[in-house]
C-alpha cells in the first residue's frame, strides 16, 4: 500500500471530522428510516428541542458543561499517549470528594466552603486518575484495563457509601442529604435575573464558567508550559522523549492526575451546581461521551468545546425525541455517539487516504491549469 | 453440618449459573486476544446477542432460532470490530468502546421500535426458552446421602447452555493448543511477521478468531435473555463482559485458568448474594458492593504484578500491515 500524501491542515481539522460526522448521522438516519419515521423530521425535533424551545439552550449548555470536563479528561491523557477510559470513575470520585468536603465545611461561610468543595472534587478525581497512572508508569499495568476496572470499583464504592455511611438519615433511597447551601454553585437563570434578564429556569449553573476556564487552562498547560511540552513529547515518541532527558514515568503520572482532576470537576456541574447532592450513577455515561468528544475535537480546546456543544445539543434533543415520538427514544443519541466514536476514532483512517489523494489531485490539477 | 453442606451446595449451584456467561465470553476474549486483537467489546457483543435472542424467540417462538440469530448478531458485531481494527488498522480500544456504546443504544432503540415496552422484549413462555434439564436417575440417587444431593443440585437441573459453556471450555483449549488453527492463532498474536512469512494471511486468521469470539458472545447473550432470564432488559449484560475480560487476564490468556477465574468470580457473587440477610458466614460484615468489586480489585492487583506476573500476547493491540 502506497502512503497517501499528507492531508492539508484545514482538511484534517475541519473536513475530516465533518465527513465522519456525516457518516455517523447517515447510518443513524437510515436506522430511523428503517424504524418507519422521517429522519429529517426527527433531526428537526432535536434541533428545536436543543436550541429553540424555551429552556432548550440552557439544558444544552448544562449538558455541554459536563461533557467538556470529561472530554478534557480524555484529551490530556491522549496527549500523553494514553487512553483514559476511566472518566466515569474519576468523575464519581469527584462527586464523593465534593460531598465530603462540602459536609466537612458546613460550618464555614460560602467564600471558604465552596472553593473547598471544588477542591475536594478536583483532588478526589485526581486521586482516581493518578493510581492507574502510577500503575502504568511504574508497574506496567495497561492503563486501559486499569481504568476500566477503576470505573467499576468507583461505582461499587459509591453504591456502598450511598447505601450506608453517606445515606441521608431517615431515607431509604441511595442518595446523600442535600449539601450545605453555601456550597451550591449559583444557577444561571438566578444570576441573569439579578442582572435584569429573565430566562427560563434550567439546571445550567456557574460551573459553565469553570468549564470555559478549564478549556483555557488546558490550552495553556498543553501548549504553553514545560510540562505540556513534556506531555506531548512522551505522547508522540516516548523513546525520543527519554533520550531528551524527560522522565516519562513522572509525566505519565502527572498527566493522569490532571486528567482525573478534569473529570472530577464534573461534580461541580452535577453535584454542586444542579442536584446539590450525590445520587447513584450521577455520572450518567459522561465519561464515555468524553471519549467521543476528545476524538472529534482532535484534543484541541476549541474542537472539544464545539464537539461538547454538539453532544450537549444531542442529549437535549434526544430528550425531546422521547416527548415527540413513541417509536424513537433518547437512546438514539447513544447510537449516534457510538457511530461517531467508530467513524472518527476506530475508522479514522478510512476516509483519510482517499481524501488526501483527492485533495492532492485537485491541487495538482489547479497548478496545471495555472501553467 | 448438614445445613452448612446444603448452603454450600446452593452457592456452588448458583456459582455455575453466574459463571456460565463469563466462561463463554472469556473463551471469546481468549480467541481474539490470543490473535492480537484487544477485545473490550465482549460486553457489547453479549448485549446484542441477548437482545437478538429474546427478540427472535419472541417473534418465532423458538429458543433455538433465538440462539442461532444471537450467534449471528455476535459475529456481526465482531465483524465491525474486525473491519475497524484489521482492515482499517484502527485503534482496538476505540473500536471496542464504540461497539459497546452502539450495542447499548441500538438494543434499546430497536427494542422500543419493535415492541414499545420501554426497551424490554415480551416475556417468553417456558416453551420458548431453554429450561433446566433433569438428568436421568435423579430420584433414584436421592436417598444416597451426599451423592444424591450433589447430583440433584449441582450436576443435574441446569439449562442446556450451562452444559454448552462447560463443554466450550475444553473445546477451546483443544482448538488453541492442539490444532493447526490454534497454533497459527497463538503465533499471530505473538509474532505476526512469522505467520505472514509462512504464507498464512494474518488478517484472515484474526477475522476467524473474532468470528469464533462473536459466536461465543452470542451464546452468552442468549443465555442471559432466553435461558437464565425470560426477556431482554436494557443493559442486561451489566458489566459481565468486563468481568469476563478480567477473567481472561486473570487466567493469563489461557482457557483452563480463565475458566477457573470465572468460577472464582462467580463464586464471590453467589456467596455475597446468599449472604445478604444471613448471619452464618464469615464475610457478613463486609458490605456487599465491596465484595462485588472484588474481581476488579483482584485484576488490578494482578496487573500490578502484586499476585503473579501477567503475560499478554506480545503483538496485542498492534495493527499489522505489510
XYZ file of C-alpha atoms in Angstrom:
693
model
C 0.000 0.000 0.000
C 1.499 3.310 -1.039
C 1.446 6.019 1.565
C -1.062 8.700 0.679
C 0.103 12.311 0.624
C -0.386 14.101 3.960
C -3.732 15.772 4.445
C -3.684 19.592 4.452
C -4.290 21.063 7.896
C -7.687 22.560 7.130
C -8.940 19.253 5.774
C -7.597 17.367 8.776
C -9.184 19.739 11.273
C -12.472 20.594 9.560
C -13.299 18.423 6.578
C -12.406 15.029 8.031
C -14.366 15.439 11.309
C -17.268 16.763 9.235
C -17.172 13.736 6.921
C -17.014 11.374 9.900
C -19.958 13.158 11.474
C -21.917 12.896 8.232
C -21.215 9.166 8.020
C -22.421 8.685 11.607
C -25.575 10.704 11.004
C -26.218 8.922 7.709
C -26.260 5.498 9.349
C -28.394 6.710 12.253
C -30.730 8.355 9.732
C -31.060 5.045 7.893
C -31.940 3.339 11.179
C -34.599 5.981 11.909
C -35.925 5.433 8.387
C -35.974 1.677 8.954
C -37.991 2.227 12.122
C -40.534 3.966 9.932
C -40.016 7.607 10.827
C -38.709 10.508 8.795
C -35.066 11.134 9.777
C -35.211 14.805 8.727
C -38.250 15.403 10.886
C -36.528 13.702 13.833
C -33.497 15.897 13.229
C -35.746 18.964 13.218
C -37.299 17.907 16.513
C -33.834 17.544 18.026
C -32.653 20.934 16.788
C -35.799 22.676 18.030
C -35.538 20.898 21.383
C -31.885 21.750 21.803
C -31.875 25.402 20.782
C -35.294 26.907 20.095
C -37.821 25.753 22.681
C -37.840 27.711 25.901
C -35.101 26.492 28.208
C -33.697 24.233 25.489
C -30.475 26.166 25.150
C -29.999 26.208 28.931
C -30.263 22.430 29.102
C -27.986 22.057 26.086
C -25.288 24.156 27.752
C -25.815 22.310 31.029
C -25.033 19.004 29.318
C -22.205 20.684 27.395
C -20.575 21.678 30.698
C -20.320 18.103 31.935
C -19.118 16.837 28.578
C -16.357 19.473 28.396
C -14.922 18.189 31.671
C -14.844 14.532 30.653
C -13.656 15.451 27.155
C -10.681 17.245 28.687
C -10.010 14.242 30.930
C -9.679 12.043 27.867
C -7.753 14.640 25.848
C -4.993 15.228 28.430
C -4.328 11.513 28.540
C -4.400 11.310 24.730
C -1.711 13.961 24.531
C 0.449 11.811 26.797
C -0.190 8.802 24.541
C -2.666 7.120 26.870
C -6.290 6.138 26.565
C -8.237 7.166 29.656
C -11.468 5.168 29.753
C -11.713 5.986 33.449
C -13.585 9.288 33.189
C -16.666 7.714 34.767
C -14.792 6.508 37.828
C -12.772 9.699 38.209
C -15.950 11.797 37.992
C -17.620 9.503 40.522
C -14.778 10.111 42.926
C -15.013 13.828 42.163
C -18.601 13.723 43.402
C -17.620 11.847 46.534
C -14.779 14.313 47.195
C -17.039 17.317 46.630
C -19.668 15.924 49.005
C -17.169 15.055 51.733
C -15.536 18.494 51.512
C -18.914 20.248 51.454
C -20.175 18.405 54.533
C -16.821 18.923 56.244
C -17.038 22.676 55.605
C -20.663 23.026 56.697
C -19.531 25.430 59.420
C -17.677 27.761 57.052
C -19.084 30.672 55.042
C -19.528 30.175 51.297
C -16.350 32.006 50.415
C -14.384 29.190 52.064
C -16.787 26.257 51.758
C -17.447 26.497 48.002
C -13.765 26.577 46.964
C -13.104 23.730 49.377
C -15.888 21.649 47.819
C -14.499 22.319 44.325
C -11.027 21.445 45.570
C -12.441 18.239 47.057
C -13.821 17.297 43.623
C -10.502 18.052 41.927
C -8.375 16.154 44.439
C -10.595 13.082 44.621
C -10.794 12.915 40.818
C -7.030 13.325 40.570
C -6.551 10.538 43.105
C -8.639 8.152 40.997
C -6.611 9.113 37.916
C -3.172 9.055 39.475
C -3.372 5.464 40.743
C -3.827 3.950 37.248
C -1.177 6.410 36.054
C 1.246 5.178 38.692
C 0.449 1.536 37.916
C 1.056 2.196 34.209
C 4.290 4.101 34.743
C 5.862 2.032 37.482
C 4.248 -1.415 37.338
C 3.489 -1.721 33.636
C -0.252 -2.379 34.066
C -2.055 -1.306 30.949
C -3.907 1.965 31.547
C -6.962 0.884 29.530
C -7.644 -2.205 31.605
C -6.845 -0.493 34.902
C -9.110 2.468 34.217
C -11.955 0.134 33.154
C -11.551 -1.755 36.416
C -11.350 1.517 38.342
C -14.698 2.597 36.869
C -16.355 -0.454 38.363
C -14.536 -0.129 41.671
C -15.594 3.524 41.932
C -19.190 2.599 41.147
C -19.129 -0.037 43.890
C -17.618 2.416 46.378
C -20.355 4.935 45.541
C -23.095 2.320 45.976
C -21.607 1.346 49.297
C -21.295 4.963 50.512
C -24.823 5.831 49.430
C -26.282 2.697 50.975
C -24.545 3.185 54.304
C -22.072 5.800 55.518
C -23.327 8.769 53.476
C -27.040 7.981 53.164
C -29.443 10.734 54.095
C -30.587 9.894 57.636
C -34.151 8.627 57.728
C -34.240 7.935 53.990
C -34.061 4.651 52.173
C -33.209 5.875 48.660
C -29.485 5.757 47.892
C -28.552 9.434 47.988
C -26.833 11.848 50.338
C -28.577 14.603 52.257
C -28.645 17.973 50.435
C -25.260 19.686 50.610
C -24.961 22.817 52.804
C -26.476 25.841 50.976
C -23.268 27.810 50.883
C -21.537 25.149 48.736
C -24.140 25.427 45.967
C -22.972 26.995 42.736
C -25.435 29.720 41.664
C -27.890 28.865 38.897
C -27.515 30.706 35.596
C -31.116 31.938 35.460
C -30.768 33.370 39.000
C -27.546 35.139 38.020
C -29.133 36.524 34.857
C -32.238 37.585 36.805
C -30.023 39.581 39.124
C -28.593 41.282 36.040
C -32.134 42.033 34.929
C -32.504 39.343 32.256
C -35.411 36.948 32.637
C -34.755 33.421 31.333
C -36.350 30.024 31.760
C -35.203 28.110 34.815
C -32.740 25.386 33.784
C -30.052 23.398 35.621
C -27.379 25.486 33.858
C -25.181 26.998 36.556
C -21.922 28.716 37.355
C -19.883 25.616 36.569
C -20.277 26.541 32.889
C -17.692 29.252 33.517
C -15.479 26.740 35.317
C -15.675 24.585 32.191
C -14.675 27.511 29.958
C -11.798 28.286 32.321
C -10.780 24.621 32.250
C -10.619 24.763 28.443
C -8.312 27.779 28.652
C -6.226 26.144 31.341
C -5.938 23.002 29.241
C -4.732 25.016 26.244
C -2.154 26.875 28.337
C -0.979 23.683 30.025
C -0.516 21.662 26.845
C 0.904 24.323 24.509
C 2.406 26.957 26.774
C 4.159 25.167 29.625
C 7.201 22.982 30.005
C 5.041 20.182 31.447
C 2.717 20.364 28.451
C 5.682 20.085 26.119
C 6.878 17.034 28.036
C 3.396 15.506 27.905
C 3.242 15.913 24.130
C 6.792 14.653 23.710
C 6.091 11.497 25.698
C 2.824 11.000 23.847
C 4.342 11.309 20.403
C 7.518 9.375 20.948
C 8.302 8.049 24.406
C 11.776 6.877 23.387
C 12.785 10.208 21.901
C 11.446 11.967 24.989
C 13.511 9.655 27.144
C 16.684 10.447 25.189
C 15.872 14.139 25.523
C 16.055 13.681 29.268
C 12.341 13.687 30.014
C 11.252 11.447 32.864
C 8.440 9.565 31.113
C 7.088 7.852 34.228
C 6.727 11.165 36.031
C 4.985 12.759 33.047
C 2.527 9.853 32.754
C 1.666 10.025 36.452
C 1.152 13.807 36.368
C -0.868 13.638 33.140
C -3.228 11.081 34.657
C -3.588 13.194 37.806
C -4.542 16.187 35.651
C -6.932 14.037 33.625
C -8.583 12.775 36.798
C -8.832 16.328 38.131
C -10.675 17.480 34.986
C -13.068 14.529 35.249
C -13.557 15.269 38.942
C -14.706 18.774 38.041
C -17.812 17.189 36.538
C -19.069 17.182 40.118
C -19.167 20.995 40.112
C -21.907 20.794 37.479
C -23.793 17.687 38.542
C -23.425 17.900 42.320
C -22.572 21.468 43.406
C -24.394 23.096 40.511
C -27.602 21.190 39.879
C -28.724 18.309 42.096
C -26.944 19.644 45.229
C -26.489 16.112 46.494
C -24.776 12.930 45.354
C -27.117 10.390 43.786
C -26.334 6.956 42.404
C -24.707 6.885 38.945
C -24.823 10.672 38.621
C -22.005 10.406 36.076
C -24.560 9.044 33.566
C -22.045 7.869 30.964
C -20.404 11.281 30.520
C -17.001 9.620 30.874
C -17.656 7.701 27.659
C -19.113 10.712 25.886
C -15.809 12.396 26.713
C -14.054 9.841 24.519
C -16.234 10.749 21.529
C -15.727 14.439 22.223
C -11.947 14.218 22.527
C -11.733 12.174 19.322
C -13.984 14.524 17.380
C -12.449 17.656 18.865
C -8.958 16.460 17.930
C -7.806 17.026 21.532
C -7.884 20.769 20.989
C -9.860 23.087 23.311
C -11.854 24.712 20.518
C -12.619 21.347 18.965
C -13.572 19.936 22.349
C -15.873 22.887 23.023
C -17.621 22.501 19.664
C -17.905 18.728 19.985
C -19.214 19.082 23.546
C -21.768 21.599 22.319
C -22.827 19.156 19.622
C -23.250 16.385 22.168
C -24.995 18.708 24.623
C -27.448 19.533 21.865
C -27.831 15.842 21.031
C -28.563 14.977 24.673
C -31.171 17.700 24.998
C -32.563 16.990 21.523
C -32.698 13.306 22.425
C -34.848 14.131 25.452
C -37.152 15.972 23.048
C -37.363 12.839 20.856
C -38.741 10.998 23.881
C -41.588 13.527 24.105
C -42.410 13.695 20.429
C -42.201 10.079 19.338
C -43.451 6.819 20.692
C -41.064 4.925 18.435
C -37.792 6.825 18.888
C -36.158 7.280 22.249
C -33.217 9.204 23.601
C -31.051 6.106 23.234
C -30.837 7.204 19.601
C -28.195 9.605 20.939
C -26.140 6.689 22.291
C -26.274 5.231 18.814
C -25.024 8.487 17.270
C -22.322 8.624 19.937
C -21.190 5.084 19.180
C -21.146 5.825 15.437
C -19.094 8.978 15.972
C -16.528 7.071 18.060
C -16.431 4.379 15.405
C -16.007 6.735 12.453
C -13.827 9.454 13.929
C -11.831 7.083 16.141
C -11.546 3.490 15.027
C -12.216 4.136 11.336
C -10.288 7.408 11.289
C -8.064 6.048 8.552
C -10.901 5.009 6.293
C -11.672 8.396 4.752
C -8.180 9.803 5.286
C -6.166 8.217 2.417
C -8.792 8.630 -0.337
C -9.485 12.180 0.802
C -5.787 13.018 0.855
C -5.357 11.605 -2.657
C -8.366 13.539 -3.892
C -7.139 16.823 -2.450
C -3.621 16.247 -3.776
C -5.007 15.519 -7.243
C -7.160 18.639 -7.160
C -4.212 20.758 -6.048
C -2.071 19.281 -8.845
C -4.828 19.959 -11.360
C -5.035 23.573 -10.279
C -1.284 24.021 -10.726
C -1.593 22.542 -14.211
C -4.327 24.947 -15.232
C -2.279 27.860 -13.915
C 0.652 26.966 -16.115
C -23.230 -29.558 59.402
C -25.941 -30.650 57.014
C -27.170 -27.071 56.854
C -23.624 -25.962 56.023
C -23.418 -28.591 53.326
C -26.763 -27.616 51.853
C -25.848 -23.906 51.858
C -22.554 -24.670 50.161
C -24.349 -26.755 47.562
C -26.744 -23.913 46.790
C -23.863 -21.472 46.479
C -21.957 -23.775 44.131
C -25.116 -24.284 42.120
C -25.602 -20.568 41.601
C -21.845 -20.128 41.056
C -22.216 -22.307 37.990
C -25.193 -20.327 36.731
C -23.463 -16.972 37.274
C -20.208 -18.191 35.744
C -21.773 -19.532 32.526
C -21.880 -16.255 30.540
C -18.479 -15.361 31.986
C -16.974 -18.605 30.701
C -18.413 -18.155 27.214
C -17.221 -14.550 26.988
C -13.843 -15.373 28.478
C -13.301 -18.035 25.797
C -14.342 -15.438 23.195
C -11.878 -12.994 24.697
C -9.097 -15.588 24.594
C -9.687 -16.271 20.908
C -9.477 -12.644 19.891
C -6.782 -11.505 22.306
C -4.613 -14.531 21.515
C -4.820 -13.473 17.866
C -3.602 -9.998 18.808
C -6.920 -8.123 18.849
C -7.762 -6.296 22.091
C -11.355 -7.130 22.863
C -13.112 -4.842 25.294
C -16.255 -5.220 23.219
C -17.243 -8.570 24.775
C -19.863 -6.636 26.726
C -21.451 -5.112 23.626
C -21.449 -8.373 21.699
C -23.096 -10.187 24.577
C -25.723 -7.436 24.921
C -26.520 -7.589 21.202
C -26.775 -11.360 21.449
C -29.146 -11.084 24.398
C -31.398 -8.656 22.549
C -31.485 -10.605 19.305
C -32.089 -13.917 21.096
C -35.054 -12.548 23.049
C -36.472 -10.771 20.008
C -36.228 -13.737 17.662
C -37.517 -16.136 20.309
C -40.485 -13.825 20.909
C -41.250 -13.473 17.206
C -40.745 -17.090 16.164
C -41.467 -18.920 19.390
C -38.289 -20.931 19.065
C -35.432 -20.756 21.537
C -33.085 -22.399 19.057
C -33.838 -19.810 16.389
C -33.123 -17.169 19.039
C -29.810 -18.786 19.881
C -28.656 -19.008 16.277
C -29.626 -15.436 15.497
C -27.870 -14.279 18.672
C -24.725 -16.001 17.438
C -25.182 -14.169 14.149
C -25.508 -10.867 15.995
C -22.317 -11.561 17.939
C -20.499 -12.307 14.699
C -21.877 -9.141 13.088
C -20.521 -7.001 15.921
C -17.212 -8.886 15.711
C -17.002 -8.119 12.012
C -17.445 -4.393 12.690
C -14.575 -4.696 15.169
C -12.509 -6.566 12.618
C -13.337 -4.119 9.835
C -12.062 -1.268 12.023
C -9.069 -2.990 13.645
C -7.862 -5.377 10.958
C -8.917 -3.885 7.644
C -8.522 -0.218 8.540
C -5.865 -0.656 11.237
C -7.834 1.440 13.690
C -7.311 1.549 17.424
C -8.653 -1.623 19.028
C -9.745 0.054 22.234
C -11.573 2.896 20.488
C -13.382 0.398 18.300
C -14.307 -1.687 21.335
C -15.693 1.332 23.170
C -17.691 2.264 20.070
C -19.191 -1.218 19.814
C -20.192 -1.259 23.470
C -21.920 2.116 23.172
C -23.513 1.149 19.855
C -24.880 -2.018 21.413
C -26.412 -0.271 24.398
C -28.025 2.319 22.121
C -29.117 0.032 19.314
C -30.710 -2.635 21.528
C -32.958 -0.076 23.229
C -33.782 1.840 20.046
C -34.764 -1.333 18.180
C -36.496 -2.762 21.251
C -38.742 0.279 21.531
C -39.383 0.384 17.805
C -40.369 -3.294 17.746
C -42.235 -3.814 20.988
C -42.991 -0.378 22.548
C -42.181 -1.621 26.029
C -39.531 0.868 27.029
C -36.747 -1.256 25.595
C -37.855 -4.594 27.018
C -38.876 -7.540 24.909
C -42.058 -9.519 25.676
C -41.955 -12.107 28.417
C -41.255 -15.521 26.931
C -43.311 -18.540 27.991
C -41.433 -21.593 29.208
C -41.687 -23.399 25.853
C -39.814 -20.614 24.058
C -36.828 -20.682 26.372
C -34.033 -23.014 27.370
C -35.287 -24.634 30.541
C -33.471 -26.818 33.089
C -32.974 -30.433 32.135
C -33.386 -33.030 34.827
C -30.898 -35.810 34.325
C -31.954 -39.411 34.483
C -31.648 -41.112 37.823
C -32.073 -38.034 39.996
C -34.867 -39.592 42.031
C -33.030 -42.914 42.162
C -29.910 -41.318 43.655
C -31.862 -39.076 46.032
C -31.658 -41.416 49.035
C -27.855 -41.660 48.781
C -26.555 -39.151 51.370
C -24.059 -36.775 49.744
C -24.019 -38.005 46.160
C -27.771 -37.687 45.754
C -27.891 -34.039 46.771
C -24.837 -33.145 44.684
C -26.293 -34.932 41.672
C -29.693 -33.258 42.015
C -28.496 -29.733 42.829
C -25.171 -29.337 41.145
C -24.925 -31.718 38.223
C -28.490 -32.069 37.062
C -31.098 -29.347 36.633
C -29.300 -26.723 34.541
C -30.362 -25.437 31.159
C -28.559 -26.714 28.039
C -26.462 -23.558 27.643
C -24.778 -24.127 31.024
C -23.619 -27.525 29.816
C -22.727 -25.939 26.492
C -20.432 -23.477 28.248
C -18.829 -26.268 30.249
C -18.149 -28.131 27.019
C -16.936 -24.968 25.274
C -14.013 -24.593 27.681
C -12.183 -27.871 26.881
C -13.103 -27.497 23.218
C -11.477 -24.051 23.139
C -8.441 -25.366 24.970
C -8.189 -28.170 22.422
C -8.540 -25.818 19.451
C -5.969 -23.405 20.797
C -3.341 -25.956 21.821
C -3.903 -28.967 19.584
C -4.985 -27.796 16.146
C -3.172 -26.161 13.300
C -5.557 -23.185 13.503
C -4.763 -22.840 17.209
C -1.023 -22.927 16.633
C -1.291 -20.216 13.987
C -3.669 -18.256 16.214
C -1.142 -18.214 19.043
C 1.646 -17.347 16.637
C -0.232 -14.452 15.074
C -0.695 -12.860 18.464
C 2.985 -13.141 19.260
C 4.910 -12.683 16.013
C 2.555 -11.889 13.128
C 5.528 -11.395 10.779
C 6.428 -15.074 11.170
C 2.902 -16.188 10.290
C 2.892 -13.835 7.342
C 6.218 -15.068 6.006
C 4.929 -18.649 6.280
C 2.333 -17.619 3.712
C -0.654 -17.523 6.038
C -2.945 -14.496 5.946
C -2.693 -12.556 9.196
C -5.929 -10.686 8.509
C -7.990 -13.776 7.718
C -6.667 -15.575 10.820
C -7.615 -12.650 13.003
C -11.027 -12.372 11.367
C -11.621 -16.052 12.091
C -10.614 -15.568 15.712
C -13.042 -12.679 16.004
C -15.833 -14.688 14.365
C -15.289 -17.509 16.874
C -15.462 -14.924 19.653
C -18.637 -13.432 18.227
C -20.327 -16.854 18.166
C -19.433 -17.451 21.820
C -20.539 -13.970 22.949
C -23.820 -14.501 21.113
C -24.412 -17.721 23.061
C -23.595 -15.877 26.286
C -26.153 -13.222 25.392
C -28.792 -15.824 24.577
C -28.113 -17.398 27.947
C -28.913 -14.101 29.683
C -32.185 -13.394 27.899
C -33.729 -16.734 26.942
C -32.260 -19.239 29.414
C -31.485 -17.572 32.729
C -33.971 -14.743 32.085
C -37.237 -14.699 30.204
C -36.882 -11.452 28.277
C -34.407 -8.745 27.342
C -33.920 -5.812 29.696
C -31.846 -2.766 28.746
C -28.204 -3.013 29.856
C -28.840 -6.582 30.989
C -25.203 -7.601 30.447
C -24.411 -5.291 33.393
C -20.630 -5.387 33.171
C -20.334 -9.178 32.795
C -18.291 -8.738 29.630
C -15.747 -6.752 31.582
C -15.642 -9.370 34.352
C -15.009 -11.959 31.634
C -12.179 -9.775 30.341
C -10.797 -9.654 33.875
C -11.005 -13.454 33.957
C -9.056 -13.667 30.692
C -6.286 -11.556 32.194
C -6.507 -13.448 35.466
C -6.125 -16.699 33.604
C -3.112 -15.325 31.775
C -4.865 -15.665 28.406
C -5.160 -19.462 28.849
C -8.539 -21.292 28.687
C -8.458 -23.520 31.770
C -7.067 -20.903 34.207
C -9.523 -18.353 32.778
C -12.315 -20.859 33.359
C -11.211 -21.211 36.985
C -11.140 -17.421 37.317
C -14.737 -17.313 36.028
C -15.717 -19.861 38.671
C -13.928 -17.801 41.329
C -15.684 -14.590 40.306
C -18.996 -16.446 40.054
C -18.438 -17.935 43.491
C -17.765 -14.494 45.007
C -21.011 -13.159 43.603
C -23.031 -16.216 44.575
C -21.609 -16.061 48.062
C -22.500 -12.402 48.626
C -25.963 -12.906 47.148
C -26.581 -15.729 49.639
C -25.043 -13.761 52.470
C -27.490 -10.910 52.366
C -29.628 -11.087 55.459
C -27.933 -14.165 56.869
C -25.524 -14.331 59.772
C -23.914 -17.706 59.290
C -20.844 -16.835 57.325
C -17.517 -15.168 57.837
C -17.963 -12.397 55.340
C -21.174 -10.984 56.771
C -19.549 -7.751 57.928
C -18.077 -6.813 54.564
C -20.579 -4.700 52.604
C -21.955 -6.415 49.502
C -20.944 -3.698 46.997
C -17.334 -4.002 48.074
C -17.352 -7.774 47.634
C -18.864 -7.232 44.182
C -15.855 -5.082 43.339
C -13.502 -7.965 44.173
C -12.998 -9.272 40.600
C -11.910 -5.796 39.522
C -9.687 -5.234 42.552
C -8.051 -8.640 42.121
C -7.421 -7.936 38.439
C -5.821 -4.576 39.220
C -3.582 -6.226 41.809
C -2.668 -8.959 39.351
C -1.853 -6.487 36.597
C 0.268 -4.517 39.023
C 2.331 -7.648 39.468
C 1.353 -8.000 43.113
C -0.039 -11.525 42.634
C 1.863 -13.256 39.860
C 3.018 -11.837 36.567
C 0.626 -11.452 33.643
C 2.000 -12.244 30.212
C -0.217 -10.881 27.453
C 0.338 -11.875 23.814
C 3.325 -9.905 22.522
C 1.696 -8.352 19.471
C -1.611 -7.468 21.112
C -3.137 -4.185 20.040
C -0.674 -3.612 17.233
C -2.109 -3.298 13.763
C -0.357 -5.433 11.199
C 0.444 -4.175 7.758
C 2.954 -5.159 5.166
